[in-house]
Coordinates of C-alpha atoms in Angstrom, one line a residue:
M273 CA -99.1 -10.2 -2.3
I274 CA -98.8 -13.4 0.0
F275 CA -100.4 -16.4 -1.6
E276 CA -99.7 -18.9 1.2
I277 CA -98.1 -18.9 5.5
R278 CA -97.4 -22.5 6.4
I279 CA -96.8 -22.4 10.4
Q280 CA -96.2 -25.3 12.4
N281 CA -95.4 -26.0 16.1
F282 CA -96.4 -22.3 17.3
K283 CA -98.5 -21.9 20.3
S284 CA -102.1 -23.8 19.6
I285 CA -101.1 -24.2 16.0
Y286 CA -99.5 -27.5 15.1
D287 CA -99.7 -27.4 11.1
L288 CA -102.0 -25.1 9.4
A289 CA -101.9 -23.5 5.8
L290 CA -104.0 -20.3 5.3
K291 CA -104.1 -19.1 1.7
P292 CA -104.7 -15.1 2.3
G293 CA -107.2 -13.4 0.1
R294 CA -106.4 -9.2 -0.2
V295 CA -108.6 -8.9 3.2
T296 CA -108.6 -11.6 4.9
V297 CA -111.1 -12.2 7.9
L298 CA -110.7 -14.8 10.7
I299 CA -113.8 -15.4 12.8
G300 CA -114.5 -18.2 16.1
E301 CA -114.9 -18.5 19.4
N302 CA -112.4 -17.3 22.3
G303 CA -109.1 -18.7 22.5
S304 CA -109.5 -20.8 19.4
G305 CA -106.6 -19.5 17.6
K306 CA -107.0 -16.5 15.6
S307 CA -104.6 -14.3 17.6
N308 CA -101.8 -17.3 17.1
I309 CA -102.3 -16.8 13.5
L310 CA -101.2 -13.5 13.4
E311 CA -98.5 -13.8 15.7
A312 CA -96.6 -16.8 13.7
I313 CA -96.9 -14.3 10.9
A314 CA -95.4 -11.3 13.0
F315 CA -92.6 -13.9 14.3
A316 CA -91.6 -14.8 10.8
A317 CA -91.3 -11.1 10.3
G318 CA -88.7 -11.2 13.3
A319 CA -87.1 -14.4 12.2
A320 CA -86.3 -12.8 8.9
A321 CA -84.7 -9.8 10.4
N322 CA -83.1 -12.2 13.4
K323 CA -84.7 -10.3 15.9
L324 CA -86.5 -12.1 18.4
D325 CA -85.8 -10.6 21.5
N326 CA -88.7 -9.7 23.5
E327 CA -88.7 -5.6 22.8
F328 CA -89.0 -6.2 19.2
L329 CA -91.8 -9.0 19.6
F330 CA -93.6 -6.6 21.8
N331 CA -93.4 -3.9 19.3
R332 CA -94.7 -6.0 16.8
G333 CA -97.9 -6.5 18.6
I334 CA -96.8 -10.4 20.0
R335 CA -97.9 -11.3 23.7
V336 CA -94.9 -11.6 25.0
T337 CA -94.2 -15.0 26.7
E338 CA -91.3 -17.2 27.9
N339 CA -89.9 -18.7 25.1
P340 CA -91.2 -22.4 26.1
W341 CA -94.8 -21.4 25.6
M342 CA -94.3 -20.2 22.2
R343 CA -94.1 -23.4 21.0
S344 CA -96.9 -25.9 20.7
A345 CA -97.0 -28.2 23.6
F346 CA -99.0 -30.7 22.1
P347 CA -98.0 -34.6 22.6
D348 CA -95.3 -35.8 20.5
E349 CA -94.1 -38.8 18.9
P350 CA -91.1 -40.7 21.1
V351 CA -88.2 -41.1 19.2
K352 CA -86.0 -44.8 19.7
S353 CA -84.0 -43.2 23.0
G354 CA -87.3 -43.1 25.0
K355 CA -87.0 -39.2 24.8
L356 CA -90.2 -37.0 23.1
R357 CA -89.4 -35.3 19.9
V358 CA -89.4 -31.7 20.7
R359 CA -90.3 -30.1 17.2
D360 CA -89.2 -26.5 16.1
I361 CA -91.0 -23.6 15.3
R362 CA -91.0 -24.1 11.4
L363 CA -92.6 -20.9 9.4
I364 CA -93.0 -20.6 5.4
V365 CA -94.3 -17.7 3.5
R366 CA -94.9 -18.0 -0.5
G367 CA -95.5 -15.2 -3.1
D368 CA -97.9 -15.2 -5.7
D369 CA -95.3 -17.3 -7.9
R370 CA -96.2 -20.0 -5.0
E371 CA -92.2 -19.8 -4.6
P372 CA -91.1 -19.9 -0.6
V373 CA -90.4 -16.2 0.1
F374 CA -89.3 -17.2 4.0
D375 CA -88.6 -20.9 5.0
C376 CA -87.0 -21.2 8.3
R377 CA -86.9 -23.0 11.6
V378 CA -86.8 -21.4 15.3
K379 CA -85.5 -23.5 18.3
P380 CA -84.8 -22.0 21.6
V381 CA -81.0 -21.9 22.6
V382 CA -80.8 -23.6 25.8
R383 CA -78.3 -22.4 29.1
S384 CA -76.2 -25.3 29.9
E385 CA -75.8 -24.6 33.7
D386 CA -79.9 -23.8 34.4
G387 CA -81.4 -25.5 31.2
S388 CA -83.5 -22.5 30.8
F389 CA -83.6 -20.4 27.5
A390 CA -81.1 -17.8 26.5
R391 CA -82.5 -16.8 22.9
W392 CA -84.1 -18.2 19.9
R393 CA -81.9 -19.2 16.9
V394 CA -82.9 -19.1 13.3
N395 CA -82.0 -21.6 11.1
A396 CA -83.5 -19.9 7.3
P397 CA -82.2 -21.8 4.2
V398 CA -83.8 -19.8 2.0
L399 CA -84.0 -16.4 3.6
R400 CA -81.0 -14.8 5.6
T401 CA -80.7 -11.0 7.1
E402 CA -79.6 -8.7 5.1
L403 CA -76.2 -8.5 8.1
D404 CA -75.6 -12.1 7.6
A405 CA -76.3 -12.0 3.3
A406 CA -73.3 -9.4 3.8
L407 CA -70.9 -11.6 6.1
L408 CA -71.7 -14.3 3.5
E409 CA -71.1 -11.9 0.9
E410 CA -67.3 -11.2 2.4
D411 CA -66.7 -15.0 3.5
F412 CA -67.7 -15.2 -0.5
A413 CA -65.5 -13.2 -1.7
Q414 CA -62.4 -14.3 0.3
E415 CA -62.9 -18.3 -0.6
V416 CA -63.3 -17.1 -4.2
E417 CA -59.9 -15.0 -4.1
Q418 CA -58.3 -17.7 -1.9
A419 CA -59.6 -20.4 -4.5
V420 CA -57.9 -18.6 -7.3
E421 CA -54.8 -18.2 -5.9
N422 CA -54.2 -21.9 -5.0
I423 CA -55.2 -22.6 -8.5
K424 CA -52.4 -20.6 -10.0
T425 CA -50.5 -22.0 -7.0
Q426 CA -50.9 -25.5 -8.4
R427 CA -50.5 -24.3 -12.0
D428 CA -46.8 -23.2 -11.0
E429 CA -46.3 -26.6 -9.0
R430 CA -48.2 -29.3 -10.7
S431 CA -48.8 -30.7 -14.1
K432 CA -51.6 -30.8 -16.5
K433 CA -53.4 -32.9 -14.3
D434 CA -54.8 -30.2 -12.2
A435 CA -56.7 -27.9 -14.6
T436 CA -59.4 -30.8 -14.1
T437 CA -59.0 -29.7 -10.6
E438 CA -59.6 -25.7 -11.9
Q439 CA -62.2 -26.3 -14.2
L440 CA -64.5 -27.7 -11.3
L441 CA -63.6 -25.2 -9.1
K442 CA -64.6 -23.1 -11.6
R443 CA -68.0 -24.7 -11.9
V444 CA -68.6 -24.5 -7.8
I445 CA -68.0 -21.0 -8.2
A446 CA -70.8 -20.5 -10.8
Q447 CA -73.2 -22.5 -8.7
M448 CA -72.4 -20.8 -6.0
R449 CA -72.7 -16.9 -7.4
L450 CA -75.8 -18.2 -9.0
A451 CA -77.4 -19.3 -5.3
R452 CA -75.9 -15.8 -4.5
R453 CA -78.5 -14.2 -7.0
K454 CA -81.3 -16.4 -6.3
E455 CA -81.2 -15.5 -2.4
R456 CA -80.7 -11.8 -3.4
A457 CA -84.0 -12.0 -5.3
L458 CA -85.9 -13.7 -2.8
R459 CA -84.6 -11.5 -0.1
S460 CA -86.2 -8.3 -2.4
D461 CA -89.5 -10.1 -2.8
A462 CA -89.8 -10.5 1.1
K463 CA -89.2 -7.1 1.5
T464 CA -91.9 -6.0 -1.2
L465 CA -94.2 -8.5 -0.7
G466 CA -94.5 -7.0 3.3
L467 CA -93.4 -10.0 5.1
A468 CA -90.1 -8.0 7.0
D469 CA -92.8 -5.3 8.1
F470 CA -95.7 -7.4 9.1
M471 CA -97.4 -5.8 12.5
I472 CA -100.4 -6.4 14.2
Y473 CA -102.5 -3.5 15.0
A474 CA -105.0 -3.5 18.2
P475 CA -105.8 -0.1 18.9
E476 CA -106.5 1.1 22.4
N477 CA -108.6 3.7 23.7
T478 CA -106.9 5.6 26.0
V479 CA -103.8 5.5 23.8
L480 CA -105.8 7.0 20.7
R481 CA -106.7 9.7 23.3
T482 CA -103.6 10.5 24.5
P483 CA -100.6 11.4 22.3
P484 CA -97.0 9.4 23.0
P485 CA -94.1 10.5 24.2
E486 CA -91.3 11.7 21.9
S487 CA -89.4 8.6 22.2
A488 CA -92.5 6.2 21.1
V489 CA -92.6 4.2 18.3
Q490 CA -92.8 5.7 14.7
P491 CA -94.6 6.1 12.4
L492 CA -97.9 4.3 13.8
G493 CA -97.7 2.0 16.9
T494 CA -99.8 -1.4 17.4
K495 CA -101.9 0.2 20.1
G496 CA -102.7 3.9 18.7
E497 CA -99.3 5.5 19.7
G498 CA -98.2 8.5 16.8
L499 CA -101.7 9.1 15.1
L500 CA -101.8 12.8 15.5
K501 CA -98.0 12.6 14.3
L502 CA -98.7 10.6 11.6
L503 CA -102.1 13.1 10.6
E504 CA -99.9 15.6 10.1
A505 CA -98.2 14.5 7.5
F506 CA -101.6 13.9 5.5
T507 CA -101.4 18.2 5.5
D508 CA -98.6 18.1 2.7
P509 CA -100.5 19.2 -0.3
K510 CA -99.4 16.8 -2.6
F511 CA -101.5 14.0 -0.5
S512 CA -104.9 16.2 0.1
D513 CA -106.7 13.6 -1.8
R514 CA -105.9 11.4 0.4
L515 CA -107.2 13.7 3.6
G516 CA -110.3 13.9 1.2
D517 CA -110.8 10.9 0.8
M518 CA -110.6 10.1 4.8
K519 CA -113.0 12.7 5.6
E520 CA -115.3 11.5 2.8
R521 CA -115.4 8.0 4.1
L522 CA -115.7 9.2 8.1
H523 CA -119.4 10.2 6.9
L524 CA -120.5 6.5 8.2
F525 CA -120.7 8.6 11.7
G526 CA -124.0 10.8 10.7
W527 CA -122.6 13.9 13.3
F528 CA -119.5 14.2 11.9
E529 CA -119.0 17.3 9.8
D530 CA -115.3 17.5 9.6
F531 CA -111.8 17.4 11.1
L532 CA -108.8 19.7 11.2
A533 CA -105.3 17.5 10.8
P534 CA -102.8 18.6 13.2
D535 CA -99.8 20.8 12.2
E536 CA -96.9 20.8 14.2
T537 CA -98.2 23.3 16.6
A538 CA -101.5 21.5 16.7
T539 CA -99.3 18.1 17.5
A540 CA -97.5 19.9 19.9
Q541 CA -100.6 20.5 21.8
A542 CA -101.6 17.0 21.1
R543 CA -105.1 18.9 19.7
L544 CA -107.2 17.0 17.0
Q545 CA -109.7 19.5 15.9
I546 CA -113.1 17.5 15.3
R547 CA -116.5 19.2 14.0
D548 CA -119.9 17.9 14.6
R549 CA -122.8 19.5 12.1
W550 CA -125.4 19.2 15.1
L551 CA -123.6 21.5 18.0
A552 CA -123.7 25.7 17.8
S553 CA -120.5 26.8 15.7
E554 CA -118.9 28.4 18.8
R555 CA -118.7 24.9 20.3
A556 CA -118.6 22.8 17.5
V557 CA -115.1 21.8 17.7
F558 CA -113.6 19.4 19.9
D559 CA -110.6 17.4 20.3
Q560 CA -109.7 13.6 20.5
K561 CA -110.2 13.7 24.7
S562 CA -114.4 14.4 24.1
A563 CA -114.5 12.1 20.6
N564 CA -116.6 8.9 20.4
E565 CA -114.8 6.5 20.5
G566 CA -115.6 4.7 17.6
F567 CA -114.6 7.3 15.5
L568 CA -111.4 7.2 17.1
Y569 CA -110.9 3.8 16.2
L570 CA -112.0 4.3 12.9
L571 CA -109.8 7.5 12.1
F572 CA -106.9 4.7 13.1
Y573 CA -107.6 2.1 11.0
F574 CA -108.7 4.7 8.1
T575 CA -104.9 6.2 8.3
L576 CA -103.0 3.0 8.7
I577 CA -104.8 1.8 5.3
M578 CA -104.1 5.2 3.7
S579 CA -101.0 5.9 4.8
W580 CA -97.7 5.5 2.5
R581 CA -95.5 5.1 5.4
T582 CA -97.1 1.7 7.5
P583 CA -96.6 -1.9 6.6
R584 CA -98.0 -3.3 3.3
F585 CA -98.7 -5.9 4.9
F586 CA -100.2 -6.0 8.7
A587 CA -103.3 -7.3 11.0
L588 CA -106.1 -6.0 12.7
D589 CA -106.8 -7.9 15.7
N590 CA -110.2 -7.6 16.9
V591 CA -111.1 -5.1 14.7
D592 CA -115.1 -4.3 15.5
N593 CA -114.2 -3.1 19.2
A594 CA -116.2 -0.5 20.1
L595 CA -118.1 -0.8 17.1
N596 CA -122.2 -0.8 16.1
P597 CA -122.8 -4.5 14.6
K598 CA -124.4 -2.0 11.2
L599 CA -121.0 0.1 11.5
C600 CA -118.9 -2.6 11.6
S601 CA -120.2 -4.3 7.8
A602 CA -119.7 -1.0 6.5
L603 CA -116.2 -1.1 7.9
M604 CA -115.5 -4.0 6.2
R605 CA -116.7 -2.7 3.1
Q606 CA -114.5 -0.1 3.6
I607 CA -111.6 -1.5 4.6
A608 CA -112.2 -3.9 1.6
E609 CA -111.6 -0.6 -0.6
L610 CA -109.3 0.7 0.5
A611 CA -107.0 -2.0 0.7
K612 CA -107.4 -2.3 -3.2
K613 CA -106.6 1.2 -3.5
Y614 CA -103.9 1.9 -1.6
D615 CA -102.2 -1.4 -2.4
K616 CA -102.4 -3.0 1.1
Q617 CA -102.9 -6.8 2.3
I618 CA -105.2 -7.1 5.7
I619 CA -105.7 -10.2 7.9
C620 CA -108.9 -9.0 10.3
T621 CA -109.7 -11.2 13.2
T622 CA -113.7 -10.8 14.9
H623 CA -115.7 -11.6 17.5
N624 CA -119.3 -9.9 15.9
P625 CA -121.0 -12.1 13.3
A626 CA -122.0 -8.3 11.5
L627 CA -118.9 -7.7 10.4
L628 CA -119.2 -10.8 8.1
D629 CA -122.5 -9.0 6.0
G630 CA -119.5 -6.4 4.3
L631 CA -117.6 -9.0 3.0
N632 CA -118.0 -9.7 -0.6
I633 CA -116.7 -13.9 -0.7
N634 CA -117.6 -13.9 -3.7
D635 CA -114.5 -11.7 -4.8
D636 CA -111.6 -14.2 -4.0
D637 CA -109.7 -11.3 -3.1
Q638 CA -112.1 -11.1 -0.3
R639 CA -111.9 -14.6 2.2
L640 CA -113.4 -15.5 5.4
Y641 CA -112.1 -18.4 7.3
T642 CA -113.6 -19.6 10.7
V643 CA -111.2 -20.6 13.3
Q644 CA -111.8 -23.4 15.8
R645 CA -109.9 -26.2 17.9
D646 CA -110.1 -30.0 16.6
T647 CA -110.2 -33.1 18.7
E648 CA -106.8 -32.8 19.5
G649 CA -107.0 -29.3 20.3
H650 CA -105.1 -28.1 17.3
T651 CA -105.9 -24.6 15.8
V652 CA -107.7 -25.4 12.9
I653 CA -109.5 -23.5 9.9
N654 CA -111.9 -23.7 7.0
R655 CA -112.2 -21.1 4.3
V656 CA -116.3 -20.1 3.9
Q657 CA -116.8 -21.0 -0.2
P658 CA -119.5 -18.8 -0.8
P659 CA -123.6 -19.7 0.1
K660 CA -125.3 -21.6 -2.9
P661 CA -128.5 -19.8 -3.7
Q662 CA -131.8 -22.0 -2.9
P663 CA -134.7 -21.8 -5.1
G664 CA -137.9 -19.1 -4.2
K665 CA -135.5 -18.1 -1.5
P666 CA -133.6 -14.8 -0.9
P667 CA -129.7 -15.6 -0.1
M668 CA -128.6 -16.0 3.7
K669 CA -126.6 -13.2 5.2
L670 CA -122.9 -14.7 6.2
S671 CA -124.1 -13.5 9.9
A672 CA -127.1 -15.4 10.0
A673 CA -125.2 -18.6 8.8
F674 CA -122.6 -18.2 11.2
L675 CA -125.3 -17.3 14.3
A676 CA -127.5 -21.0 12.7
G677 CA -123.7 -22.4 12.6
H678 CA -123.9 -23.7 9.4
I679 CA -120.3 -22.0 8.7
G680 CA -118.3 -23.3 11.9
G681 CA -116.4 -20.9 14.1
L682 CA -119.2 -21.7 17.4
P683 CA -118.5 -23.2 20.7
D684 CA -120.3 -26.2 20.6
H685 CA -119.8 -27.5 24.1
F686 CA -122.1 -25.7 25.9

C-alpha cells in the first residue's frame, strides 16, 4: 500500500504529508482543502504517466482550471534579484518500505511571446514514464556501444595508459546499469501500489440513472459512467461469489430483495432490474430510473470496490452524498471490510459526522484526519487518535466528539 504522500505548493496546500491507512477519511469545513489533497494525488498519477493535459486530468476527477491556479498562490520569500520565488509543485509518494516510489517537480512551460502557460513540464528524478524509459534504454544502449567502440579504437592507437580509461568506463557502465535496474523496480512498485491508476470518484445521480454512450470512459467513469456495463461482468459464473456478496450487503435497504445484473441484452436496453420485497409481484421489479438515489450510490461504491477491473488505489469524494446518517455509518463499516477483502486502498472525504461512527480508529488500517486552514491559509491535517476512556463514562462517539469541537475540522469564525 501507499505509506506516505507528500504534497508541496498545490492549490491551497503549501507543504503537507498524509500517511493513509487502507481506509482513510478526511473531514473538515467547506474549502479547507479536502478535495485538493485528492487532486494532488491524481495530479501525481498524471505526472507519472506524463499526461497532464486537461482531458486526462478531467477524466481522473480533477477540477480542471488554468495552470497558474494549480499552484499555490501564497506570498513567497523574496530572492536576491528582488523577484518573488516561484515554487514548483512537488509530489513525493512512498511505499511500505518507506522508499520513494515517485518523486517529481512539476512546473508550467511559459510561452515566450505572450507569457501564458503552454503546458506542464515534469522533472521526475526517481520515476520516469514508460515512453521516457524506453527512449532512455535506447540511448543507453547506443552510448554503451559507442563507448566500447571508442575503447577498441583507443586500444589500437594508444599505449597501456588507456587501460585505465577502459576500467573507469566499465565501472561507470556498471553503475548506470545498477541505476537502471533500480529505476525499473521503482516504476514497477508504482504500478503495483496503484499510484499510476489513482482516480477520484464522485458519482452523480443523473449519470447513474442514464447509461453513457458507447464512447464513454471504461470500465467505470468518475461520475458513474459505465456502471451497468461493469455489472454485466459480474454475471460470469466464476464471479458469482462477488455478486452474492454485493446483494447481501445491499440489504442495508429494508425494502431491497434482489436485483438482476444486466446481461448484454439488458445493457443495450439500459435496464437494471431491481426487486422491492414490499410490492406486488407483478410490479415488484423496476429499473434504475425509478430506483432510490441512495441505493444507486451504494451499488456504485460496492461495484467499484469489488471489481477486479477498477483501480487498486482511489478516492471517494463526498461519500456521504444523499445518504441517511445511520446509513453513512453502516456504509463506512462496509467500505472498511470490502477494502481489506478485495485489497483496495481508499481515501474518502465527508462533511457528515455520522460517517465517523462507522470507522474503527483503534485499527491502524482505518485512519481519520481533520482538515482545516491554518493562520496563513495553508491546508493542514491532523490525525485523530483513539479517544481515551473516561472512568465511569461511556466512550464518546466520534461524531459527538467532532460536533463538540474536540477533534477539530469545524469552522470557528462564526
